[in-house]
Short mmCIF file of C-alpha atoms in Angstrom, two decimals:
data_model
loop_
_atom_site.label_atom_id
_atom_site.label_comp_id
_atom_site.label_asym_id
_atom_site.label_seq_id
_atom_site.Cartn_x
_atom_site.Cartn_y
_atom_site.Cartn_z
CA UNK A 81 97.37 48.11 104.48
CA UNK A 82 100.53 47.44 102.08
CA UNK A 83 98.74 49.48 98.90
CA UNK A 84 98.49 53.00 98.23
CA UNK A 85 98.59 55.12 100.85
CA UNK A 86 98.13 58.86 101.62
CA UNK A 87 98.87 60.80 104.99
CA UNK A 88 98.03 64.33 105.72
CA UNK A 89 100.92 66.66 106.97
CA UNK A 90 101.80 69.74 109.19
CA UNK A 91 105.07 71.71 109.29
CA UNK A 92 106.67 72.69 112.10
CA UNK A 93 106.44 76.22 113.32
CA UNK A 94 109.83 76.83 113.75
CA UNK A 95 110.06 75.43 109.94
CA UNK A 96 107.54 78.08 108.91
CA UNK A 97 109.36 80.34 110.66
CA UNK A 98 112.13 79.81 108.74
CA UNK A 99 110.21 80.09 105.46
CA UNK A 100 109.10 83.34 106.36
CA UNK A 101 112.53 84.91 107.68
CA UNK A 102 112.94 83.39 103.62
CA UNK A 103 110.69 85.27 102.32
CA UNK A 104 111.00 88.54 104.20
CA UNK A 105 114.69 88.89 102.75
CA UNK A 106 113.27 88.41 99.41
CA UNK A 107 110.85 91.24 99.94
CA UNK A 108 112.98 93.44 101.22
CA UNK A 109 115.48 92.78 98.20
CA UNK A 110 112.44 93.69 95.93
CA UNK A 111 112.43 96.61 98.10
CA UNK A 112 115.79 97.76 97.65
CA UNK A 113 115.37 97.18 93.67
CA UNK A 114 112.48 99.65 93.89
CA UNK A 115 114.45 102.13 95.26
CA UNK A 116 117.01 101.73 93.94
CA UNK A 117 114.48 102.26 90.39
CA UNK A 118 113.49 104.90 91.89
CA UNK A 119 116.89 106.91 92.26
CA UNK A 120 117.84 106.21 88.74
CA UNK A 121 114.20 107.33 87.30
CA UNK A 122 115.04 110.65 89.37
CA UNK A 123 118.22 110.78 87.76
CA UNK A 124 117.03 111.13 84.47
CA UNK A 125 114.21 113.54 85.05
CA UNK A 126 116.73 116.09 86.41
CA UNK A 127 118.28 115.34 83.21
CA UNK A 128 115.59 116.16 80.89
CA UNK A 129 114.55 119.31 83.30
CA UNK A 130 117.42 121.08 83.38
CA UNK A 131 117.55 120.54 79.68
CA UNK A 132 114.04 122.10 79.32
CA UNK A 133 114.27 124.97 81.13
CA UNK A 134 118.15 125.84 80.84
CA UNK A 135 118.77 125.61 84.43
CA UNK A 136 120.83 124.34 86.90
CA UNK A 137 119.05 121.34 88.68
CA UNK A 138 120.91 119.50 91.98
CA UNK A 139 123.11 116.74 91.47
CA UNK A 140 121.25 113.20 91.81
CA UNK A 141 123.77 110.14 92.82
CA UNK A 142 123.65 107.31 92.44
CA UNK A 143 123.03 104.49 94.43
CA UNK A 144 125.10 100.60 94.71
CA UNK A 145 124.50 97.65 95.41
CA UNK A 146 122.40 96.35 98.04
CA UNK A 147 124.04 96.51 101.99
CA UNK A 148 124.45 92.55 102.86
CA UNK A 149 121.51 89.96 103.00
CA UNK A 150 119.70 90.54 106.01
CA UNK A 151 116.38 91.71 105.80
CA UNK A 152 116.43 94.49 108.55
CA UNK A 153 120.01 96.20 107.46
CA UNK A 154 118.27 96.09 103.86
CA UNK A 155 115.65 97.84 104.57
CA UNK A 156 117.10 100.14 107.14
CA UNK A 157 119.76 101.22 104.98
CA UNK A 158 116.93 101.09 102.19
CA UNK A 159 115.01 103.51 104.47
CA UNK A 160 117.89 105.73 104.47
CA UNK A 161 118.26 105.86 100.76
CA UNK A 162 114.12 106.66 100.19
CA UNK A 163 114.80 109.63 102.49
CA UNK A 164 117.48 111.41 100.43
CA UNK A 165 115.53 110.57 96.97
CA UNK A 166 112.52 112.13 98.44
CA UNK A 167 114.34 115.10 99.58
CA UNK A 168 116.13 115.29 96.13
CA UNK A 169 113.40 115.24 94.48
CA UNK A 170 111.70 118.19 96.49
CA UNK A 171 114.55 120.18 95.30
CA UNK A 172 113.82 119.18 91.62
CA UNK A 173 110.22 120.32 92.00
CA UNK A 174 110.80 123.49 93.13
CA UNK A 175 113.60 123.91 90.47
CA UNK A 176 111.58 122.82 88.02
CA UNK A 177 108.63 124.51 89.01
CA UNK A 178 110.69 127.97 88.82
CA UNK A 179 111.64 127.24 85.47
CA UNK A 180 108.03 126.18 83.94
CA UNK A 181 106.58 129.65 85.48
CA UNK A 182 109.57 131.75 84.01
CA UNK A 183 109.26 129.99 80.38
CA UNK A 184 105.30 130.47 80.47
CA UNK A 185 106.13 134.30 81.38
CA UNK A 186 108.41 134.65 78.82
CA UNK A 187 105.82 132.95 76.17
CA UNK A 188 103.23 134.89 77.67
CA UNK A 189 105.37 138.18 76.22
CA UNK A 190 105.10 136.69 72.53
CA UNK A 191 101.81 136.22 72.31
CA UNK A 192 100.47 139.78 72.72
CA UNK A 193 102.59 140.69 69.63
CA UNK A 194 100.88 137.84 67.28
CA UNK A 195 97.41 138.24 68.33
CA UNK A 196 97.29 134.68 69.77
CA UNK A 197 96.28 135.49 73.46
CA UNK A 198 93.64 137.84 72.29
CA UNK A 199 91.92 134.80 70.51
CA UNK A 200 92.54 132.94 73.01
CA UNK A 201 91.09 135.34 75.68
CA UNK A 202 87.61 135.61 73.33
CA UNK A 203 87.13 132.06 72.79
CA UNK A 204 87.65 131.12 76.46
CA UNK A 205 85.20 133.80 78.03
CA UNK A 206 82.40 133.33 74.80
CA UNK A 207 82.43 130.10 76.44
CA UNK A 208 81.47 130.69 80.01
CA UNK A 209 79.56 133.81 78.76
CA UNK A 210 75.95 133.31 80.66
CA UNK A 211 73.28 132.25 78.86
CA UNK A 212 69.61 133.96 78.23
CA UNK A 213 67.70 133.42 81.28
CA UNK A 214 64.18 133.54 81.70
CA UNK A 215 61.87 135.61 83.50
CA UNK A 216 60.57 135.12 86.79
CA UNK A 217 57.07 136.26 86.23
CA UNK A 218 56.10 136.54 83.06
CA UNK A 219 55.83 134.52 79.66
CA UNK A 220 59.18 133.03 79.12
CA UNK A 221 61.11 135.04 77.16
CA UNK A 222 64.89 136.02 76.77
CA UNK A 223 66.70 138.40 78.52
CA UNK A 224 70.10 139.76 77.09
CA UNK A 225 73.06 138.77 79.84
CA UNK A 226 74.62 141.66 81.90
CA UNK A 227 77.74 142.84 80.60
CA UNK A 228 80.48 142.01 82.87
CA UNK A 229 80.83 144.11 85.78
CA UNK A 230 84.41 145.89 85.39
CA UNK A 231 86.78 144.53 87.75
CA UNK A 232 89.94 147.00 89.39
CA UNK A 233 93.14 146.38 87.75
CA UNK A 234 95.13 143.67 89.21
CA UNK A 235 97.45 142.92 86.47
CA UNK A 236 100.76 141.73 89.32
CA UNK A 237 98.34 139.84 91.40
CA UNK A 238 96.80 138.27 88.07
CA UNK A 239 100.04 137.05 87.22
CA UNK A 240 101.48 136.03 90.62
CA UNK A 241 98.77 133.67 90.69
CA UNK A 242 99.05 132.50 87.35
CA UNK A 243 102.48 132.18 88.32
CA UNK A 244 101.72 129.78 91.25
CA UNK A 245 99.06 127.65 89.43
CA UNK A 246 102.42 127.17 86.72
CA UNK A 247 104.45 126.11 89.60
CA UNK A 248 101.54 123.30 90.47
CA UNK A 249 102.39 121.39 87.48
CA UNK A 250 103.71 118.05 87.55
CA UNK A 251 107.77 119.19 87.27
CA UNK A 252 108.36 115.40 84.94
CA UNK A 253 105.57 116.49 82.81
CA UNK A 254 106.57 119.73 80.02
CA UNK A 255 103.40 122.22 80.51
CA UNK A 256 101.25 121.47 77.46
CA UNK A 257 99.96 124.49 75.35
CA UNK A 258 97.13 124.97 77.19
CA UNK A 259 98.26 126.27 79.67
CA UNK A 260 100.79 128.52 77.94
CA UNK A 261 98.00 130.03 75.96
CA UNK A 262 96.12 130.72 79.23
CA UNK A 263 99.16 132.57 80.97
CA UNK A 264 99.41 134.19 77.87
CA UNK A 265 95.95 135.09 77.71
CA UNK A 266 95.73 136.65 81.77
CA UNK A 267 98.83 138.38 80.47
CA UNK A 268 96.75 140.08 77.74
CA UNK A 269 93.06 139.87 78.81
CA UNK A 270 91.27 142.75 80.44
CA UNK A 271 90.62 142.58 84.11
CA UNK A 272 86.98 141.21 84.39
CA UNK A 273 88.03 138.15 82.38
CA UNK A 274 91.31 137.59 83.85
CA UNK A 275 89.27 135.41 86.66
CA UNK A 276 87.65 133.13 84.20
CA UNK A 277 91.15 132.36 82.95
CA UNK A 278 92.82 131.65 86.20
CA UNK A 279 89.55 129.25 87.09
CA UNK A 280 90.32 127.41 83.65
CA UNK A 281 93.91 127.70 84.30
CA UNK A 282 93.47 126.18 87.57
CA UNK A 283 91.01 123.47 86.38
CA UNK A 284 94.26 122.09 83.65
CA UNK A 285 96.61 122.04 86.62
CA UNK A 286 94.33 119.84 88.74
CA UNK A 287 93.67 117.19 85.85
CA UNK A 288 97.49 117.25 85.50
CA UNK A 289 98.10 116.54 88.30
CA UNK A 290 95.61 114.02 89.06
CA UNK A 291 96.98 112.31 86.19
CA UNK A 292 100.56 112.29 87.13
CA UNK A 293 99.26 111.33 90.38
CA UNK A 294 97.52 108.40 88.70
CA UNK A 295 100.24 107.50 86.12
CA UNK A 296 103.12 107.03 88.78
CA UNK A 297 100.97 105.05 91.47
CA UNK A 298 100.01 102.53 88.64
CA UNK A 299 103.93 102.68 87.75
CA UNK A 300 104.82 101.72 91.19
CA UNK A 301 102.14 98.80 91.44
CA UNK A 302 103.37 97.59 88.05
CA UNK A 303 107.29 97.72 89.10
CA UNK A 304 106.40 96.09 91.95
CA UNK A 305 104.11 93.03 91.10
CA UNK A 306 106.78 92.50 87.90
CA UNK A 307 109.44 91.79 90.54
CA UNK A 308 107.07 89.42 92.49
CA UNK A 309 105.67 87.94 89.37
CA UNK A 310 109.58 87.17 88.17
CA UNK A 311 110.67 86.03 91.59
CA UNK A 312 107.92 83.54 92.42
CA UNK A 313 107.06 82.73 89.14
CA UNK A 314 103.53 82.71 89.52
CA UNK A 315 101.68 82.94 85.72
CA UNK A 316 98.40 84.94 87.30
CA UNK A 317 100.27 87.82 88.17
CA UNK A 318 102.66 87.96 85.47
CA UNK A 319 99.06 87.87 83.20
CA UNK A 320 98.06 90.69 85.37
CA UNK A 321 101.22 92.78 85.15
CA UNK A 322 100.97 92.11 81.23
CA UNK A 323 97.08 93.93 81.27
CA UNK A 324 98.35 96.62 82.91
CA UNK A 325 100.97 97.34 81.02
CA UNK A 326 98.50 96.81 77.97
CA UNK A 327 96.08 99.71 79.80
CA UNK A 328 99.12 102.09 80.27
CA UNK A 329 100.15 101.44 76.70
CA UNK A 330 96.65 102.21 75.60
CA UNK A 331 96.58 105.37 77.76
CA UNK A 332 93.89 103.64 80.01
CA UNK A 333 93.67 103.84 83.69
CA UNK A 334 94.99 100.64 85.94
CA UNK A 335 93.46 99.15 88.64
CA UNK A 336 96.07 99.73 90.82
CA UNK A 337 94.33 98.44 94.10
CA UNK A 338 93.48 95.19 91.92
CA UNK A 339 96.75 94.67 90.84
CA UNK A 340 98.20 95.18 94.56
CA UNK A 341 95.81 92.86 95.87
CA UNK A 342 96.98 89.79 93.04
CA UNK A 343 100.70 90.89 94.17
CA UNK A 344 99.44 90.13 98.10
CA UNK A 345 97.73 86.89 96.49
CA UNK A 346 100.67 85.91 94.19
CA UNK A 347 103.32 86.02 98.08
CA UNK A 348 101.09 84.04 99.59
CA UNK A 349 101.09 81.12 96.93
CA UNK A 350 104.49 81.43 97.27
CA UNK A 351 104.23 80.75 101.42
CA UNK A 352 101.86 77.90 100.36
CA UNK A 353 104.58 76.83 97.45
CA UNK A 354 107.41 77.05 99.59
CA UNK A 355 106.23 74.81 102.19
CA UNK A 356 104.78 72.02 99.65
CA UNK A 357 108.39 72.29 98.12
CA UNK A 358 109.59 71.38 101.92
CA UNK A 359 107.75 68.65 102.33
CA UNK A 360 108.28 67.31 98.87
CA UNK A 361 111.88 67.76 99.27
CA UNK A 362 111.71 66.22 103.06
CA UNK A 363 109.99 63.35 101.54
CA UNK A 364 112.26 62.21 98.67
CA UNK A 365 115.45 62.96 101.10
CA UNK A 366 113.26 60.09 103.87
CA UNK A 367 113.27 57.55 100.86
CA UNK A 368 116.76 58.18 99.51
CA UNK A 369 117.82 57.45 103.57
CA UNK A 370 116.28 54.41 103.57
CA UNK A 371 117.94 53.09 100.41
CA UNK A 372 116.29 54.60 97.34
CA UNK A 373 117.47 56.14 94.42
CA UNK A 374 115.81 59.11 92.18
CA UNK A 375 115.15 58.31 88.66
CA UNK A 376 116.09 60.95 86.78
CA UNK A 377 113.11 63.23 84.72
CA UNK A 378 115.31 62.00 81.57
CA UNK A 379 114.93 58.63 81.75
CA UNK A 380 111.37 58.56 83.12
CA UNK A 381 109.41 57.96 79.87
CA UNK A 382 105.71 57.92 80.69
CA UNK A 383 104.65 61.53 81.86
CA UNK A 384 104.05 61.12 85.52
CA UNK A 385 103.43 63.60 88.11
CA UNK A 386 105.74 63.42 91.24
CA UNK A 387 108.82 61.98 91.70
CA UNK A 388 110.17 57.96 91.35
CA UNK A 389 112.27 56.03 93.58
CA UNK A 390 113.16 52.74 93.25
CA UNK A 391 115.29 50.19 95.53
CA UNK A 392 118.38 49.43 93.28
CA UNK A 393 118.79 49.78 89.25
CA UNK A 394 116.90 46.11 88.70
CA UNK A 395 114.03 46.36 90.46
CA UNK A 396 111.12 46.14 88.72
CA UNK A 397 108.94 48.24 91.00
CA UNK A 398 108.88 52.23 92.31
CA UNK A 399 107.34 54.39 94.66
CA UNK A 400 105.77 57.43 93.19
CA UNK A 401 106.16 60.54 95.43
CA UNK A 402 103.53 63.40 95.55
CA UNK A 403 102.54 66.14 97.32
CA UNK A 404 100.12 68.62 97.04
CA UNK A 405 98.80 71.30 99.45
CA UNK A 406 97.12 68.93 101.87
CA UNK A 407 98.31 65.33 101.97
CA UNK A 408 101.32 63.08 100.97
CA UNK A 409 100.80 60.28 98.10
CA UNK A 410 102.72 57.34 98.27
CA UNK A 411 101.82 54.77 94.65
CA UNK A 412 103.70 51.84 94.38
CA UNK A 413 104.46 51.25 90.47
CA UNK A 414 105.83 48.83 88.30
CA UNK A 415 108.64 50.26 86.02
CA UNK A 416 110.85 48.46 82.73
CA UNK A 417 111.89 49.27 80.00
CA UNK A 418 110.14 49.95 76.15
CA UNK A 419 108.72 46.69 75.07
CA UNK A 420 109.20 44.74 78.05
CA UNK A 421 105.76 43.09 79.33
CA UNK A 422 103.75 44.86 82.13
CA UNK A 423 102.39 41.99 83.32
CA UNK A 424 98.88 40.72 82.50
CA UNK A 425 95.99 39.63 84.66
CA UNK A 426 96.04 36.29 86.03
CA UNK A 427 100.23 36.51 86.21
CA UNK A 428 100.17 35.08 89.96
CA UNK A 429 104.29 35.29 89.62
CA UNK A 430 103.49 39.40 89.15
CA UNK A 431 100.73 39.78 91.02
CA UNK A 432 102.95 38.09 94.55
CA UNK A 433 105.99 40.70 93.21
CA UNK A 434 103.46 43.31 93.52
CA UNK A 435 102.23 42.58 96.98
CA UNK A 436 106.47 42.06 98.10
CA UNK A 437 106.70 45.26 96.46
CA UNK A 438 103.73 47.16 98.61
CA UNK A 439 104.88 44.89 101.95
CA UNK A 440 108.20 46.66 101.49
CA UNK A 441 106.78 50.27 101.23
CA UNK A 442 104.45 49.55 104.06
CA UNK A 443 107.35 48.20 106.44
CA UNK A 444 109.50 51.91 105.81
CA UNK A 445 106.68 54.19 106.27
CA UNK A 446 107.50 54.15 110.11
CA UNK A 447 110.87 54.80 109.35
CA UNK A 448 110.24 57.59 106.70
CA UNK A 449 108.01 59.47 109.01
CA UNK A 450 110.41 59.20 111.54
CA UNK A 451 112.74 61.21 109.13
CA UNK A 452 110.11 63.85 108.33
CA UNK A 453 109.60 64.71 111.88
CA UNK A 454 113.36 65.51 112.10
CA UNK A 455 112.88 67.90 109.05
CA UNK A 456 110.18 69.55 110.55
CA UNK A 457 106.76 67.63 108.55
CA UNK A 458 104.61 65.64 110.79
CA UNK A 459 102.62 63.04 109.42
CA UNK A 460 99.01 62.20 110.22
CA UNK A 461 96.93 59.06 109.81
CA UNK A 462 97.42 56.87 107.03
CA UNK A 463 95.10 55.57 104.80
CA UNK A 464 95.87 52.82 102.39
CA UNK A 465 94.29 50.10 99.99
CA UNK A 466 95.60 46.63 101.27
CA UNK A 467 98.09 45.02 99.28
CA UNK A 468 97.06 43.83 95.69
CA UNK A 469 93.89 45.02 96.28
CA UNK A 470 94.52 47.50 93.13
CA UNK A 471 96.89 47.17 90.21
CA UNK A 472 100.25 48.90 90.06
CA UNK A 473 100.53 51.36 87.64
CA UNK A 474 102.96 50.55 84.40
CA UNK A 475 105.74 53.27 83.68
CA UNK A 476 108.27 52.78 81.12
CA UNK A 477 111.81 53.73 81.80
CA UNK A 478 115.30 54.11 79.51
CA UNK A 479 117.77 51.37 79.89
CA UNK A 480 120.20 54.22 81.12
CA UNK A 481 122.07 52.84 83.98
CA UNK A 482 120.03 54.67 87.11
CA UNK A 483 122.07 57.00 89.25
CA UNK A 484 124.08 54.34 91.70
CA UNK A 485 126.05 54.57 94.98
CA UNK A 486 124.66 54.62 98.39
CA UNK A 487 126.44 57.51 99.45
CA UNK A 488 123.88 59.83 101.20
CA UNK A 489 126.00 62.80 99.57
CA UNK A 490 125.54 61.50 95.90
CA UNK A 491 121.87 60.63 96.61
CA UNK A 492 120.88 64.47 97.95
CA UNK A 493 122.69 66.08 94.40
CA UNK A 494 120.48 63.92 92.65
CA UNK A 495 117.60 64.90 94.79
CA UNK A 496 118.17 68.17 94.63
CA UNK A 497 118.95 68.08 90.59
CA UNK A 498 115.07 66.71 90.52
CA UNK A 499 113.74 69.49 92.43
CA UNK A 500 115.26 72.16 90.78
CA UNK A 501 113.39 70.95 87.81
CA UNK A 502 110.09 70.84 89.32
CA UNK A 503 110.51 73.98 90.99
CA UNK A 504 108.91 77.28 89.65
CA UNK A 505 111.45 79.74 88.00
CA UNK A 506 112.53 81.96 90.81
CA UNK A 507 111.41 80.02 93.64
CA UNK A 508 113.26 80.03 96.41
CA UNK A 509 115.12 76.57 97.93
CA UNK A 510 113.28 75.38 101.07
CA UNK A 511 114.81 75.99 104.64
CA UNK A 512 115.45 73.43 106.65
CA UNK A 513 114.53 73.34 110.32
CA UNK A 514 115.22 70.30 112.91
CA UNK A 515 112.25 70.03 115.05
#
């Protein structure tokens, strides 16, 4: 069994392990980004508040840089720094709610005087005026509504609550019209319709605030999958990020629990990446120990998947190196340069170069999964083609002089110069685990 060959593989737990601690310090880095987002968005909406309202608003500082590497004292101290936003921003609200019910007072006083309120007042209880009913036992016919029953004076209390409902608002959002005209309206209206107004009044501070609600959860899933999507590199959630950002444009509504669940999706190809990179890596570092060299991506001509090695810069055969979520691929190839004949059927002289070639490979498999099981990959059974039993593939290569020296040091910066190409953007390197 000298041909072809593929093996399944298993990493180590304590290699896993090590790919998670991995990627827990990249999520809590995300983490600390998001807050530290967070604190600077604050920032600027005590900004534009105090600017609104002409008030005093409490100082917001800032925050630096992120407290070491370690995954626990991130998000500890990250912790820490969520806290004092949240409280900060408790004092904002209540600042800014104070100044949104004193402005729609003070509107409310200028409206009397330009007969605004009044329309307002007429318009809003025409349209919750009850309609004609009909009677109950005889021929249908219409009945003229009740007037409304006169209601005591409670002008202060009126307002209070008005007042309150103000101070509901979303304190990043400037109160729309609507609900100054309302305030101004209960300011002006006569008792028995001041209810209607308050019930309208509090129907616009509930869709506001659903909305805020809605508009800062679905920025906090966007901000949140962006970072993934830019860290990992993974195109479906970077796709998905795009949409949403499309729907917000549009003044849509996200899918935030979607969106969340392609961020949870979009971490765990990463996992599934970051081990496949391990092995990968594990596998080209076995073959480079046993006397291999990397061809560089540059002087690989023929679009291959994988990575070639090749005994010495004159050989005329290569071992092409894949892996994929599931099993290790092992191809031997023939390799030359432009021009130069790839052999032909019936050439007996290439045909018994091919079989040396696959004897080779087959006698260093024992020794390369030796070398895996130190990095933490276990092998499992073998299957192969016998030797010759299928021809080599051709590739064509440049007649640049292949990377040389035996030096195990000079061999891993060319290994790990071909894996940073074939990694994702953002990806992080492999950790390595003895077993």
């Amino acid at each position: 069994m000298s041909g072809p060959k593929t093996a399944g593989y298993a990493v180590s737990e304590a290699q896993r392990a090590l790919m998670a601690a991995a990627q827990r310090q990249q999520q809590a880095r995300r983490r600390w980004e998001l807050a530290v987002a967070d604190r600077e968005r604050l920032r600027a909406e005590a900004t534009t508040i105090g600017r609104r309202y002409g008030i005093e608003v409490p100082a917001i500082p800032s925050v630096g840089g992120p407290p070491g590497v370690d995954a626990d004292t991130v998000d500890r101290v990250r912790a820490g720094v969520s806290d004092q936003t949240r409280a900060l921003r408790e004092a904002l609200v209540e600042a800014a709610s104070r100044g949104a019910a004193a402005r729609a007072r003070a509107n409310a006083v200028g409206l009397g005087s330009h007969g605004r309120a009044e329309r307002v007042t007429a318009t809003t209880f025409d349209a919750v005026r009850p309609v004609p009913s009909r009677s109950a036992t005889g021929p249908a016919s219409d009945v003229p509504a009740e007037p409304p029953t006169a209601a005591p004076d409670t002008l202060a209390a009126d307002l209070a609550e008005a007042d309150r409902l103000v101070a509901r608002l979303p304190y990043d959002v400037e109160p729309p019209p609507t609900v100054t005209d309302l305030v101004g309206a209960v300011a002006t209206a006569p008792p028995d319709r001041r209810r209607v107004l308050l019930a309208l009044l509090r129907q616009h501070v509930t869709k506001a605030r659903e909305a805020a609600s809605a508009r800062r959860d679905a920025a906090g899933a966007i901000a949140e999958a962006d970072l993934v999507a830019r860290d990992t590199g993974d195109e479906p959630l970077a796709r998905a990020v795009a949409a949403a950002r499309a729907q917000t444009a549009r003044g849509h509504a996200v899918d935030t629990a979607a969106l969340r669940d392609a961020t949870v999706a979009a971490e765990a190809r990463q996992r599934t990446d970051m081990e496949r990179e391990h092995v990968r890596q594990a596998v080209v570092e076995a073959f480079v120990g046993r006397g291999y060299t990397v061809l560089p991506a540059a002087e690989v001509l023929t679009p291959v998947e994988g990575v070639l090695v090749r005994r010495g810069p004159s050989s005329r055969h290569a071992v092409r190196l894949t892996v994929d979520g599931s099993a290790i691929r092992l191809e031997p190839v023939r390799v030359g340069a432009p021009g130069e004949p790839p052999g032909v059927a019936g050439d007996e002289a290439a045909r018994a170069a091919d079989v040396r070639a696959e004897q080779e490979l087959c006698e260093d498999v024992p020794h390369i999964a030796e070398e895996l099981a130190v990095n933490g990959v276990r092998i499992g059974r073998i299957v192969g083609a016998a030797a010759g039993a299928l021809p080599q593939p051709w590739i064509e290569v440049s007649t640049a002089t292949p990377a040389r020296g035996a030096e195990r040091a000079g061999q891993e910066r060319a290994v790990s110069k071909e894996q940073g190409r074939r990694r994702k953007p953002g990806a992080p390197p492999a950790a390595r685990a003895r077993s």
